[in-house]
Amino acid sequence: MSSRLKLRTVVADTSALVCLAVPRADAAVDTDAPDPLQYLLTSCDVFVPSEVVAELHDITQYQDIYAAATSNVLAARGHYTARLIYDYARNGYMTTEAARTLLTVISPHRSWDDSPYVAQLVALLEQ
């Protein structure tokens, strides 16, 4: 991690945690690709409200990539969004290329392909 200031505390919601865990749950993604959930869990203190934990347990009941991603989140619980990935690149915690790769991997799983917000973040990464 760079010598820049560390984020102090993040209050994570269900969608953000699942989203950040998707790349490791997707068998088509190279395991050498950056792990955004790991970046989050190692860069700050993560607070997960009990309501979010309950929602995560509910999601694991399904048989899809989100259930697999959620299982990874719950497995990392002892350590515990597109903007977060952008912020990591901007602050030097990952390269802009790695951030673009993560956004590309996560997008089809989170319906981000047509998101103007995500498009804006990608454009900012290219500046």
mmCIF file of C-alpha atoms in Angstrom:
data_model
loop_
_atom_site.group_PDB
_atom_site.id
_atom_site.type_symbol
_atom_site.label_atom_id
_atom_site.label_comp_id
_atom_site.label_asym_id
_atom_site.label_seq_id
_atom_site.Cartn_x
_atom_site.Cartn_y
_atom_site.Cartn_z
ATOM 1 C CA MET A 1 0.000 0.000 0.000
ATOM 2 C CA SER A 2 1.256 3.508 -0.666
ATOM 3 C CA SER A 3 2.406 5.901 2.032
ATOM 4 C CA ARG A 4 -0.687 8.061 1.537
ATOM 5 C CA LEU A 5 -3.196 8.523 4.301
ATOM 6 C CA LYS A 6 -5.253 5.460 5.066
ATOM 7 C CA LEU A 7 -9.049 5.513 5.062
ATOM 8 C CA ARG A 8 -10.186 5.222 8.664
ATOM 9 C CA THR A 9 -13.597 3.530 8.708
ATOM 10 C CA VAL A 10 -16.036 2.394 6.041
ATOM 11 C CA VAL A 11 -19.646 1.470 6.752
ATOM 12 C CA ALA A 12 -20.378 -1.155 4.126
ATOM 13 C CA ASP A 13 -23.746 -1.968 2.613
ATOM 14 C CA THR A 14 -24.836 -5.274 1.134
ATOM 15 C CA SER A 15 -24.556 -4.248 -2.506
ATOM 16 C CA ALA A 16 -21.063 -2.802 -2.095
ATOM 17 C CA LEU A 17 -19.706 -5.886 -0.369
ATOM 18 C CA VAL A 18 -21.219 -8.317 -2.863
ATOM 19 C CA CYS A 19 -20.065 -6.170 -5.773
ATOM 20 C CA LEU A 20 -16.481 -6.059 -4.519
ATOM 21 C CA ALA A 21 -16.459 -9.843 -4.070
ATOM 22 C CA VAL A 22 -17.733 -10.683 -7.579
ATOM 23 C CA PRO A 23 -14.316 -10.836 -9.321
ATOM 24 C CA ARG A 24 -13.092 -13.640 -7.044
ATOM 25 C CA ALA A 25 -16.400 -15.498 -7.405
ATOM 26 C CA ASP A 26 -16.296 -15.363 -11.218
ATOM 27 C CA ALA A 27 -14.437 -18.441 -12.473
ATOM 28 C CA ALA A 28 -13.737 -16.686 -15.784
ATOM 29 C CA VAL A 29 -11.606 -14.029 -14.083
ATOM 30 C CA ASP A 30 -7.864 -14.551 -13.838
ATOM 31 C CA THR A 31 -6.878 -15.068 -10.210
ATOM 32 C CA ASP A 32 -3.959 -12.685 -10.768
ATOM 33 C CA ALA A 33 -6.471 -9.854 -11.223
ATOM 34 C CA PRO A 34 -6.730 -7.403 -8.319
ATOM 35 C CA ASP A 35 -9.098 -8.334 -5.513
ATOM 36 C CA PRO A 36 -11.169 -5.251 -4.598
ATOM 37 C CA LEU A 37 -12.631 -6.872 -1.480
ATOM 38 C CA GLN A 38 -9.115 -7.510 -0.217
ATOM 39 C CA TYR A 39 -8.190 -3.877 -0.913
ATOM 40 C CA LEU A 40 -11.144 -2.739 1.164
ATOM 41 C CA LEU A 41 -10.513 -5.104 4.041
ATOM 42 C CA THR A 42 -6.807 -4.295 4.266
ATOM 43 C CA SER A 43 -7.000 -0.528 3.838
ATOM 44 C CA CYS A 44 -9.414 0.497 6.579
ATOM 45 C CA ASP A 45 -11.683 -0.605 9.373
ATOM 46 C CA VAL A 46 -14.901 -1.946 7.891
ATOM 47 C CA PHE A 47 -18.133 -1.757 9.866
ATOM 48 C CA VAL A 48 -20.878 -4.080 8.649
ATOM 49 C CA PRO A 49 -24.260 -3.400 10.292
ATOM 50 C CA SER A 50 -26.144 -6.439 11.587
ATOM 51 C CA GLU A 51 -28.896 -5.807 9.013
ATOM 52 C CA VAL A 52 -26.303 -6.149 6.248
ATOM 53 C CA VAL A 53 -24.977 -9.394 7.734
ATOM 54 C CA ALA A 54 -28.542 -10.769 7.775
ATOM 55 C CA GLU A 55 -29.021 -9.766 4.118
ATOM 56 C CA LEU A 56 -25.718 -11.431 3.212
ATOM 57 C CA HIS A 57 -26.843 -14.674 4.850
ATOM 58 C CA ASP A 58 -30.105 -14.493 2.864
ATOM 59 C CA ILE A 59 -28.222 -14.093 -0.430
ATOM 60 C CA THR A 60 -26.123 -17.223 0.187
ATOM 61 C CA GLN A 61 -29.280 -19.314 -0.198
ATOM 62 C CA TYR A 62 -29.277 -18.758 -3.976
ATOM 63 C CA GLN A 63 -27.273 -20.662 -6.581
ATOM 64 C CA ASP A 64 -25.640 -17.847 -8.535
ATOM 65 C CA ILE A 65 -22.530 -15.695 -8.680
ATOM 66 C CA TYR A 66 -23.936 -13.348 -6.042
ATOM 67 C CA ALA A 67 -24.320 -16.231 -3.588
ATOM 68 C CA ALA A 68 -20.732 -17.290 -4.262
ATOM 69 C CA ALA A 69 -19.508 -13.707 -3.866
ATOM 70 C CA THR A 70 -21.523 -13.324 -0.674
ATOM 71 C CA SER A 71 -20.020 -16.504 0.739
ATOM 72 C CA ASN A 72 -16.591 -14.962 0.123
ATOM 73 C CA VAL A 73 -17.659 -11.796 1.949
ATOM 74 C CA LEU A 74 -18.917 -13.779 4.922
ATOM 75 C CA ALA A 75 -15.743 -15.885 4.956
ATOM 76 C CA ALA A 76 -13.725 -12.658 5.226
ATOM 77 C CA ARG A 77 -15.957 -11.307 7.954
ATOM 78 C CA GLY A 78 -13.199 -11.418 10.546
ATOM 79 C CA HIS A 79 -11.298 -8.789 8.515
ATOM 80 C CA TYR A 80 -13.975 -6.579 7.178
ATOM 81 C CA THR A 81 -18.470 0.170 -4.565
ATOM 82 C CA ALA A 82 -17.536 1.495 -8.170
ATOM 83 C CA ARG A 83 -16.577 4.746 -6.487
ATOM 84 C CA LEU A 84 -14.342 2.905 -4.052
ATOM 85 C CA ILE A 85 -12.403 1.311 -6.921
ATOM 86 C CA TYR A 86 -11.979 4.720 -8.551
ATOM 87 C CA ASP A 87 -10.803 6.214 -5.242
ATOM 88 C CA TYR A 88 -8.228 3.451 -4.806
ATOM 89 C CA ALA A 89 -6.782 4.242 -8.232
ATOM 90 C CA ARG A 90 -6.884 7.989 -7.670
ATOM 91 C CA ASN A 91 -5.109 7.649 -4.327
ATOM 92 C CA GLY A 92 -2.421 5.298 -5.614
ATOM 93 C CA TYR A 93 -3.545 2.070 -3.953
ATOM 94 C CA MET A 94 -3.964 0.400 -7.355
ATOM 95 C CA THR A 95 -3.168 1.322 -10.930
ATOM 96 C CA THR A 96 -5.778 2.901 -13.167
ATOM 97 C CA GLU A 97 -5.413 -0.136 -15.435
ATOM 98 C CA ALA A 98 -6.272 -2.461 -12.529
ATOM 99 C CA ALA A 99 -9.261 -0.270 -11.633
ATOM 100 C CA ARG A 100 -10.537 -0.345 -15.237
ATOM 101 C CA THR A 101 -10.127 -4.132 -15.255
ATOM 102 C CA LEU A 102 -12.151 -4.481 -12.060
ATOM 103 C CA LEU A 103 -14.922 -2.217 -13.335
ATOM 104 C CA THR A 104 -15.035 -4.258 -16.553
ATOM 105 C CA VAL A 105 -15.256 -7.538 -14.625
ATOM 106 C CA ILE A 106 -17.917 -6.324 -12.188
ATOM 107 C CA SER A 107 -20.078 -4.398 -14.700
ATOM 108 C CA PRO A 108 -21.975 -7.269 -16.336
ATOM 109 C CA HIS A 109 -22.757 -8.797 -12.956
ATOM 110 C CA ARG A 110 -24.112 -5.562 -11.478
ATOM 111 C CA SER A 111 -25.916 -4.117 -14.529
ATOM 112 C CA TRP A 112 -23.370 -1.315 -14.775
ATOM 113 C CA ASP A 113 -22.899 -1.533 -18.551
ATOM 114 C CA ASP A 114 -25.367 1.300 -19.192
ATOM 115 C CA SER A 115 -24.725 3.223 -15.980
ATOM 116 C CA PRO A 116 -23.831 6.878 -16.633
ATOM 117 C CA TYR A 117 -22.265 7.022 -13.165
ATOM 118 C CA VAL A 118 -19.874 4.143 -13.900
ATOM 119 C CA ALA A 119 -19.161 5.561 -17.369
ATOM 120 C CA GLN A 120 -18.185 8.846 -15.720
ATOM 121 C CA LEU A 121 -15.801 7.068 -13.335
ATOM 122 C CA VAL A 122 -14.214 5.143 -16.216
ATOM 123 C CA ALA A 123 -13.788 8.402 -18.145
ATOM 124 C CA LEU A 124 -12.121 9.980 -15.111
ATOM 125 C CA LEU A 125 -9.707 7.042 -14.941
ATOM 126 C CA GLU A 126 -8.708 7.696 -18.550
ATOM 127 C CA GLN A 127 -7.768 11.330 -17.888
#
